[in-house]
Coordinates of C-alpha atoms and ligand atoms in Angstrom, one line a residue:
M16 CA 148.5 120.4 85.4
R17 CA 151.0 122.4 83.3
T18 CA 150.5 125.0 80.6
S19 CA 152.3 128.0 79.0
V20 CA 149.9 130.7 80.1
G21 CA 147.7 130.2 83.2
I22 CA 144.7 132.5 83.1
I23 CA 142.8 133.2 86.2
G24 CA 139.2 134.4 85.5
G25 CA 136.8 133.6 82.7
G26 CA 135.3 137.0 82.2
P27 CA 135.7 138.9 78.9
A28 CA 139.5 139.6 79.6
G29 CA 140.4 135.9 80.3
L30 CA 138.2 134.4 77.6
L31 CA 139.4 136.8 74.9
L32 CA 143.0 136.3 75.9
A33 CA 142.6 132.5 75.7
R34 CA 141.0 132.9 72.3
L35 CA 143.8 135.1 70.9
L36 CA 146.6 132.8 72.4
H37 CA 144.9 129.7 71.0
R38 CA 144.9 131.3 67.5
T39 CA 148.6 131.8 67.6
G40 CA 149.3 128.3 68.8
I41 CA 150.1 129.1 72.4
D42 CA 148.6 126.7 75.0
C43 CA 146.8 128.1 78.0
V44 CA 144.3 127.1 80.7
V45 CA 141.5 129.3 82.1
L46 CA 140.3 128.8 85.7
E47 CA 136.9 130.4 86.4
S48 CA 135.5 130.2 90.0
R49 CA 131.8 130.5 89.0
T50 CA 129.5 128.3 87.0
R51 CA 129.0 128.7 83.3
A52 CA 125.4 129.9 83.8
Y53 CA 126.5 132.5 86.3
V54 CA 129.2 134.1 84.1
E55 CA 126.8 134.0 81.1
E56 CA 124.0 135.9 82.9
R57 CA 126.0 138.5 84.9
Q58 CA 124.5 141.8 83.8
R59 CA 127.2 144.4 83.1
A60 CA 128.5 146.4 80.1
G61 CA 126.8 147.0 76.9
M62 CA 128.7 149.7 74.9
L63 CA 131.6 148.6 72.7
E64 CA 134.1 150.8 71.1
Q65 CA 134.9 150.3 67.4
G66 CA 138.3 148.7 68.3
T67 CA 136.6 146.2 70.6
V68 CA 134.2 145.2 67.9
D69 CA 137.0 144.8 65.4
A70 CA 139.0 142.7 67.8
L71 CA 136.0 140.3 68.4
R72 CA 135.4 140.0 64.7
A73 CA 139.1 139.3 64.0
C74 CA 139.2 136.4 66.4
G75 CA 136.1 134.7 65.0
A76 CA 133.7 135.9 67.7
G77 CA 131.8 138.3 65.4
D78 CA 128.9 136.3 63.9
R79 CA 126.2 137.1 66.4
L80 CA 127.7 140.5 67.1
N81 CA 127.4 141.4 63.4
A82 CA 123.8 140.1 63.3
E83 CA 122.5 141.5 66.6
G84 CA 124.8 144.4 67.6
L85 CA 123.2 147.9 67.3
V86 CA 125.5 150.4 65.7
H87 CA 125.2 153.8 67.3
R88 CA 126.3 157.0 65.6
G89 CA 126.3 159.2 68.7
I90 CA 124.9 159.9 72.2
E91 CA 122.5 162.5 73.5
L92 CA 123.4 164.8 76.4
R93 CA 120.4 166.1 78.3
F94 CA 120.6 169.0 80.8
D95 CA 118.5 172.0 81.7
G96 CA 115.5 170.5 79.8
E97 CA 117.5 170.6 76.6
R98 CA 118.6 167.8 74.2
H99 CA 122.0 167.8 72.4
H100 CA 123.2 165.2 69.9
I101 CA 126.9 164.4 69.7
D102 CA 127.6 163.1 66.2
F103 CA 130.4 160.6 66.5
P104 CA 131.2 159.8 62.8
G105 CA 131.1 163.5 62.0
L106 CA 133.4 164.4 64.8
T107 CA 135.8 161.5 64.5
G108 CA 136.2 160.8 60.8
G109 CA 133.6 158.0 60.8
R110 CA 133.9 156.1 64.1
T111 CA 130.8 154.5 65.7
V112 CA 130.1 152.4 68.8
T113 CA 128.0 149.3 69.1
I114 CA 125.5 148.1 71.7
Y115 CA 126.1 144.4 72.3
A116 CA 125.8 143.0 75.9
Q117 CA 128.7 141.6 77.8
T118 CA 126.6 138.6 78.6
E119 CA 126.4 137.8 74.8
I120 CA 130.2 138.3 74.3
V121 CA 130.9 135.9 77.2
K122 CA 128.4 133.3 75.7
D123 CA 130.1 133.6 72.3
L124 CA 133.6 133.3 73.7
V125 CA 132.7 130.4 76.0
S126 CA 131.1 128.4 73.2
L127 CA 134.1 129.0 70.9
Q128 CA 136.4 127.8 73.7
L129 CA 134.4 124.7 74.6
D130 CA 134.3 123.8 70.9
G131 CA 137.9 122.7 70.5
G132 CA 139.6 125.6 72.3
P133 CA 142.0 125.5 75.3
T134 CA 140.9 124.1 78.6
L135 CA 138.3 126.1 80.5
L136 CA 137.4 124.9 84.0
F137 CA 134.3 126.3 85.7
E138 CA 134.0 126.2 89.4
A139 CA 137.8 126.2 89.6
Q140 CA 138.7 128.8 92.3
A141 CA 142.2 130.1 92.3
L142 CA 143.5 130.4 95.9
A143 CA 147.0 131.9 95.4
V144 CA 149.8 132.4 92.9
D145 CA 153.2 131.4 94.1
G146 CA 156.7 132.0 92.7
V147 CA 156.0 134.8 90.3
E148 CA 159.6 136.0 90.7
G149 CA 161.0 132.6 89.8
G150 CA 161.1 130.6 86.6
E151 CA 157.8 128.7 86.9
P152 CA 154.9 130.3 88.8
V153 CA 152.2 128.0 90.2
V154 CA 148.5 128.7 90.7
R155 CA 146.9 126.8 93.5
F156 CA 143.2 126.2 92.9
L157 CA 140.2 124.4 94.3
H158 CA 138.3 122.1 91.8
E159 CA 135.8 119.4 92.5
G160 CA 136.4 119.5 96.2
R161 CA 140.2 119.2 96.1
E162 CA 143.2 121.5 95.9
R163 CA 145.2 121.2 92.7
T164 CA 148.1 123.1 91.1
L165 CA 148.7 124.6 87.7
S166 CA 152.3 125.2 86.8
C167 CA 152.9 127.9 84.1
A168 CA 155.5 129.8 82.2
Y169 CA 153.4 132.9 82.8
V170 CA 150.3 133.7 84.8
V171 CA 147.7 136.4 83.8
G172 CA 145.3 137.6 86.5
C173 CA 142.0 138.4 84.7
D174 CA 140.0 137.8 87.9
G175 CA 138.3 141.1 88.2
S176 CA 138.1 143.6 91.0
H177 CA 137.7 141.1 93.8
G178 CA 140.2 138.5 92.5
I179 CA 143.3 137.1 94.2
A180 CA 146.0 137.7 91.5
S181 CA 146.7 141.3 92.5
A182 CA 147.4 140.0 96.1
A183 CA 150.4 138.0 94.6
L184 CA 152.1 141.3 93.9
P185 CA 154.6 141.8 96.8
A186 CA 154.1 145.0 98.8
G187 CA 156.0 147.7 97.0
A188 CA 156.0 146.0 93.6
S189 CA 152.9 147.8 92.4
R190 CA 151.0 150.8 93.7
A191 CA 147.2 151.3 93.6
Y192 CA 145.9 154.8 92.8
A193 CA 142.3 155.0 93.9
H194 CA 139.3 157.4 94.1
E195 CA 135.9 156.8 95.6
Y196 CA 132.8 158.7 94.4
P197 CA 130.0 159.7 96.8
Y198 CA 127.3 158.0 94.8
S199 CA 126.3 154.6 93.2
W200 CA 124.2 153.5 90.2
L201 CA 120.9 151.7 90.5
G202 CA 120.6 149.7 87.3
I203 CA 117.5 148.1 85.9
L204 CA 116.8 145.8 82.9
A205 CA 113.3 146.1 81.6
D206 CA 111.2 144.4 78.9
V207 CA 110.2 147.5 77.0
P208 CA 111.5 148.9 73.7
P209 CA 114.0 151.8 74.4
S210 CA 112.4 155.2 74.4
C211 CA 115.4 156.5 72.4
E212 CA 117.6 155.6 69.4
E213 CA 120.8 156.7 71.0
L214 CA 122.0 156.5 74.7
I215 CA 120.9 159.5 76.8
Y216 CA 123.2 160.8 79.4
A217 CA 121.1 163.1 81.6
R218 CA 122.1 165.6 84.2
G219 CA 118.7 165.8 85.8
E220 CA 117.3 167.8 88.7
G221 CA 117.7 165.0 91.2
G222 CA 120.9 163.7 89.7
F223 CA 122.3 161.6 86.9
A224 CA 120.3 159.1 84.7
L225 CA 121.3 157.0 81.8
H226 CA 119.1 155.4 79.2
S227 CA 120.8 152.5 77.5
M228 CA 119.5 149.3 75.8
R229 CA 120.2 145.7 75.1
S230 CA 118.1 145.1 72.0
P231 CA 115.1 146.6 70.2
S232 CA 112.8 145.2 72.9
V233 CA 115.0 145.4 76.1
S234 CA 116.0 148.6 77.8
R235 CA 118.8 149.1 80.4
L236 CA 118.5 152.2 82.6
Y237 CA 120.5 153.6 85.4
L238 CA 119.9 156.2 88.2
Q239 CA 122.4 157.9 90.5
V240 CA 121.6 156.9 94.1
P241 CA 123.4 157.5 97.4
N242 CA 126.1 155.1 98.5
G243 CA 124.6 152.3 100.6
T244 CA 121.3 152.3 98.8
D245 CA 119.2 149.1 99.2
P246 CA 117.5 148.2 95.9
A247 CA 114.5 147.0 98.1
D248 CA 113.9 150.7 98.9
W249 CA 113.3 151.3 95.1
P250 CA 110.1 149.5 94.0
D251 CA 109.6 149.6 90.2
E252 CA 107.2 152.5 90.3
R253 CA 109.6 154.7 92.2
V254 CA 112.4 153.9 89.8
W255 CA 110.3 154.8 86.7
D256 CA 109.0 158.0 88.3
E257 CA 112.5 159.1 89.2
L258 CA 113.8 158.2 85.7
A259 CA 111.0 160.1 84.1
A260 CA 111.7 163.2 86.2
R261 CA 115.5 163.1 85.4
F262 CA 114.9 162.7 81.7
A263 CA 112.2 165.4 81.5
V264 CA 112.7 167.8 78.6
D265 CA 111.0 170.9 77.3
G266 CA 108.8 169.5 74.5
D267 CA 107.7 166.2 73.4
W268 CA 109.4 163.1 74.8
R269 CA 108.0 160.2 76.8
L270 CA 109.7 157.4 78.8
E271 CA 108.0 154.1 78.1
R272 CA 107.7 151.8 81.1
G273 CA 107.6 148.0 81.2
P274 CA 108.3 145.0 83.5
V275 CA 111.6 145.2 85.4
T276 CA 113.5 141.9 85.1
A277 CA 116.7 142.8 87.1
K278 CA 117.7 145.5 89.6
S279 CA 121.0 146.1 91.3
V280 CA 123.2 148.8 92.9
T281 CA 126.9 149.3 91.9
P282 CA 129.2 151.7 93.8
M283 CA 131.5 153.9 91.7
R284 CA 135.2 154.0 92.0
S285 CA 138.4 154.5 90.0
L286 CA 141.5 152.4 90.7
V287 CA 144.7 151.9 88.7
R288 CA 147.5 149.5 89.6
E289 CA 150.9 150.6 88.4
P290 CA 152.7 148.7 87.0
M291 CA 150.4 145.9 85.7
R292 CA 153.1 143.3 85.9
H293 CA 155.5 141.7 88.4
G294 CA 157.9 139.0 87.3
R295 CA 155.9 136.3 85.5
L296 CA 152.5 137.6 86.7
F297 CA 150.5 140.1 84.5
L298 CA 147.2 141.7 85.4
A299 CA 144.6 142.6 82.8
G300 CA 141.1 144.1 82.8
D301 CA 139.3 144.9 86.1
A302 CA 142.0 143.0 88.1
A303 CA 144.3 145.9 87.1
H304 CA 142.0 148.9 87.0
I305 CA 138.4 150.0 87.7
V306 CA 136.6 152.9 86.1
P307 CA 133.2 154.3 87.0
P308 CA 130.8 153.1 84.2
T309 CA 129.9 156.7 83.1
G310 CA 132.5 156.6 80.3
A311 CA 131.6 152.9 79.3
K312 CA 135.3 152.1 79.3
G313 CA 135.7 149.0 81.6
L314 CA 135.1 146.2 79.2
N315 CA 136.8 148.1 76.4
L316 CA 140.0 148.5 78.5
A317 CA 139.9 144.8 79.4
V318 CA 139.8 144.0 75.6
S319 CA 142.7 146.4 74.8
D320 CA 144.8 145.1 77.6
V321 CA 144.6 141.5 76.4
R322 CA 145.2 142.5 72.8
V323 CA 148.5 144.0 73.8
L324 CA 149.3 141.0 76.0
A325 CA 148.4 138.5 73.2
Q326 CA 150.7 140.3 70.7
G327 CA 153.5 140.2 73.3
F328 CA 153.1 136.5 73.8
A329 CA 152.8 135.9 70.1
E330 CA 156.1 137.7 69.5
L331 CA 157.8 135.7 72.2
H332 CA 156.4 132.5 70.8
R333 CA 157.4 133.4 67.2
S334 CA 160.8 134.9 67.6
G335 CA 161.9 134.4 71.2
S336 CA 161.8 138.2 71.7
S337 CA 160.2 139.6 74.9
R338 CA 160.4 143.2 73.6
L339 CA 156.7 143.8 73.4
L340 CA 155.8 141.7 76.4
D341 CA 158.2 143.8 78.5
R342 CA 156.4 146.9 77.3
Y343 CA 153.0 145.6 78.2
S344 CA 152.5 147.6 81.4
E345 CA 153.7 150.9 79.8
V346 CA 151.6 150.4 76.6
A347 CA 148.4 149.4 78.5
L348 CA 148.7 152.1 81.1
T349 CA 149.0 154.9 78.6
R350 CA 145.4 154.0 77.4
V351 CA 144.2 153.1 80.9
W352 CA 145.1 156.6 82.3
Q353 CA 143.4 158.3 79.4
A354 CA 140.2 156.2 80.0
T355 CA 140.4 156.8 83.7
R356 CA 140.6 160.6 83.2
F357 CA 137.8 160.5 80.7
S358 CA 135.5 158.4 83.0
Y359 CA 136.3 160.6 85.9
D360 CA 135.5 163.8 84.0
M361 CA 132.2 162.4 82.6
T362 CA 131.2 161.2 86.1
K363 CA 132.0 164.6 87.7
M364 CA 130.3 166.5 85.0
L365 CA 127.0 164.6 85.1
H366 CA 126.4 163.6 88.7
A367 CA 124.8 165.8 91.4
Q368 CA 127.1 166.4 94.3
P369 CA 125.4 165.1 97.5
D370 CA 126.3 168.3 99.4
S371 CA 124.7 170.3 96.5
D372 CA 127.6 172.7 96.0
A373 CA 126.0 175.5 93.9
F374 CA 129.4 176.6 92.5
E375 CA 130.2 173.0 91.4
A376 CA 126.8 172.7 89.7
R377 CA 127.6 175.9 87.7
M378 CA 131.0 174.4 86.7
Q379 CA 129.1 171.3 85.4
L380 CA 126.8 173.3 83.3
A381 CA 129.7 175.4 81.9
R382 CA 131.5 172.1 80.8
L383 CA 128.3 170.8 79.2
R384 CA 127.6 174.1 77.5
R385 CA 131.1 174.1 76.1
I386 CA 130.8 170.6 74.7
T387 CA 127.5 171.5 73.0
A388 CA 128.7 174.9 71.7
S389 CA 132.2 174.0 70.5
R390 CA 133.0 171.5 67.8
T391 CA 136.5 171.1 69.3
A392 CA 135.2 170.3 72.7
A393 CA 132.6 167.8 71.3
A394 CA 135.3 166.2 69.1
E395 CA 137.4 165.6 72.2
L396 CA 134.5 163.8 74.0
A397 CA 133.7 161.8 70.8
A398 CA 137.4 160.7 70.4
H399 CA 137.5 159.3 73.9
Y400 CA 134.0 157.8 73.9
T401 CA 134.6 155.9 70.6
G402 CA 138.0 154.9 71.9
L403 CA 141.6 156.2 71.5
P404 CA 143.8 154.2 69.1
L405 CA 145.8 151.4 70.6
A406 CA 149.5 152.2 70.0
L407 CA 151.4 149.0 69.9
Ligands
RFL520 P1 135.2 140.3 85.1 O1 134.1 140.4 84.1 O2 134.9 140.8 86.5 O3 135.7 138.8 85.1 C1 136.5 138.3 86.1 C2 136.2 136.9 86.3 O4 137.1 136.3 87.2 C3 136.4 135.4 88.0 N1 137.2 135.2 89.3 C4 137.9 134.1 89.6 N2 138.2 133.0 88.9 C5 139.0 132.0 89.4 N3 139.5 132.2 90.7 C6 139.3 133.3 91.4 N4 139.8 133.5 92.6 C7 138.5 134.4 90.8 N5 138.0 135.6 91.3 C8 137.3 136.1 90.3 C9 135.1 136.0 88.2 O5 134.1 135.1 88.5 C10 134.8 136.6 86.8 O6 134.2 135.7 85.9 O7 136.5 141.1 84.7 P2 137.1 141.4 83.2 O8 137.2 140.1 82.4 O9 138.3 142.2 83.5 O10 136.0 142.3 82.5 C11 135.8 143.6 82.9 C12 134.3 144.0 82.7 O11 133.5 143.0 83.2 C13 134.0 145.4 83.3 O12 135.1 146.3 83.2 C14 132.7 146.0 82.6 O13 131.6 145.2 82.9 C15 132.5 147.4 83.2 N6 131.3 148.1 82.6 C16 131.2 148.6 81.4 N7 132.3 148.5 80.6 C17 132.3 149.0 79.3 O14 133.3 148.9 78.6 N8 131.1 149.5 78.7 C18 130.0 149.6 79.5 O15 128.9 150.0 79.0 C19 130.0 149.2 80.9 N9 128.9 149.2 81.7 C20 130.2 148.1 83.5 C21 129.0 148.7 83.0 C22 130.2 147.6 84.7 C23 129.1 147.7 85.5 N10 129.1 147.1 86.8 C24 128.1 146.2 87.3 C25 130.4 147.1 87.6 C26 127.9 148.8 83.7 C27 127.9 148.3 85.0 C28 126.7 148.5 85.9
PHB521 C1 125.1 149.9 79.4 O1 124.5 149.7 78.4 O2 125.1 149.1 80.4 C2 126.0 151.1 79.6 C3 126.1 151.9 78.5 C4 126.9 153.1 78.7 C5 127.5 153.4 79.9 C6 127.3 152.5 81.0 C7 126.6 151.3 80.8 O3 128.2 154.5 80.0

């Protein structure tokens, strides 16, 4: 097989890139190692920045998003038994965020691609990328029981945090900056209407808790748990009791409980690869960087990466100029480092330190009090949460 842009990974980054390239007349092939059902059901992100929503609409993937997405005008910060609303439009000149599950974005993009879009192969596992420093890199992959090759002008690794594309960067060509956090998130999906209208980020007695949602009838909730936690040690009743304790406030508020339909534990880490390109290989999305989910930035960064890349490829296709493509890593990393810093600060501000450092706990409260007392501090949080502009 031969194509202009070989894309490894059919998650949000790979599928959106394929869609954007297709619309500018550039041919590409997407190789996805899992089945269609698996990628469409994988529970992950839910909070979309305005720019992400705009990008999905602009490429024709906005129909269901417009009908089913829940527009949110802020979040609630909960600590010390108090509730504080952060008003996004008021603090950012009108910006909002939207709840629309990653599973639904993937379904929308897959169905557009299978309906006359570029080739998308499921159960096609990339094994290696060869020749990224030469003129025609080749992706070797396994499909239907045999090894095949895809020759490309360029390869984009959109294969997530456990993919193989980053391994094709020769030692010394790119550096990984990483940070591990001493806690994980236990996430549940529950068939119960959300107990809130906005997301609640709570710094509770026993640690962090987040109340999110997927629809007016489905809630998504997370609890900070120690690294290495086995979800089997958290029967549903224990999860609900702990959530209720961490969300407890002075005054009237109740956490509604319902049947739990999914439960999993995710470790938290930050990682940035710099640069995000070597020769004819580009990395985008989680293949290039990981953020802890506290800032809700992972999917949004994947989308902004591929928007930059798609514009670079479009310029090359149109005019033969690689000016923008050559700036990809620099442009993308400017945004990536800001989101990495924001996610890190949100994480450190809201999670209980396992060694219960009393001084650190007071620092967390001082940060939260500043955000709720100062319009400037709140505006800074709102600007990052709703998404910094993408400077192309
Ligand atoms: P993905 O989604 O991991 O997709 C990578 C795809 O590559 C495939 N693959 C391969 N294909 C072929 N050959 C190989 N050798 C391959 N190896 C892997 C995989 O099967 C997969 O289909 O990466 P992508 O596209 O970069 O998208 C990134 C996002 O998925 C991720 O950043 C977000 O889910 C992070 N995230 C959140 N981001 C937000 O912006 N807002 C949120 O509210 C939010 N909440 C979250 C999150 C992530 C979470 N977890 C589970 C990590 C909440 C959680 C709990
Ligand atoms: C989610 O809805 O899954 C979600 C929302 C906000 C976050 C993380 C996850 O910060």
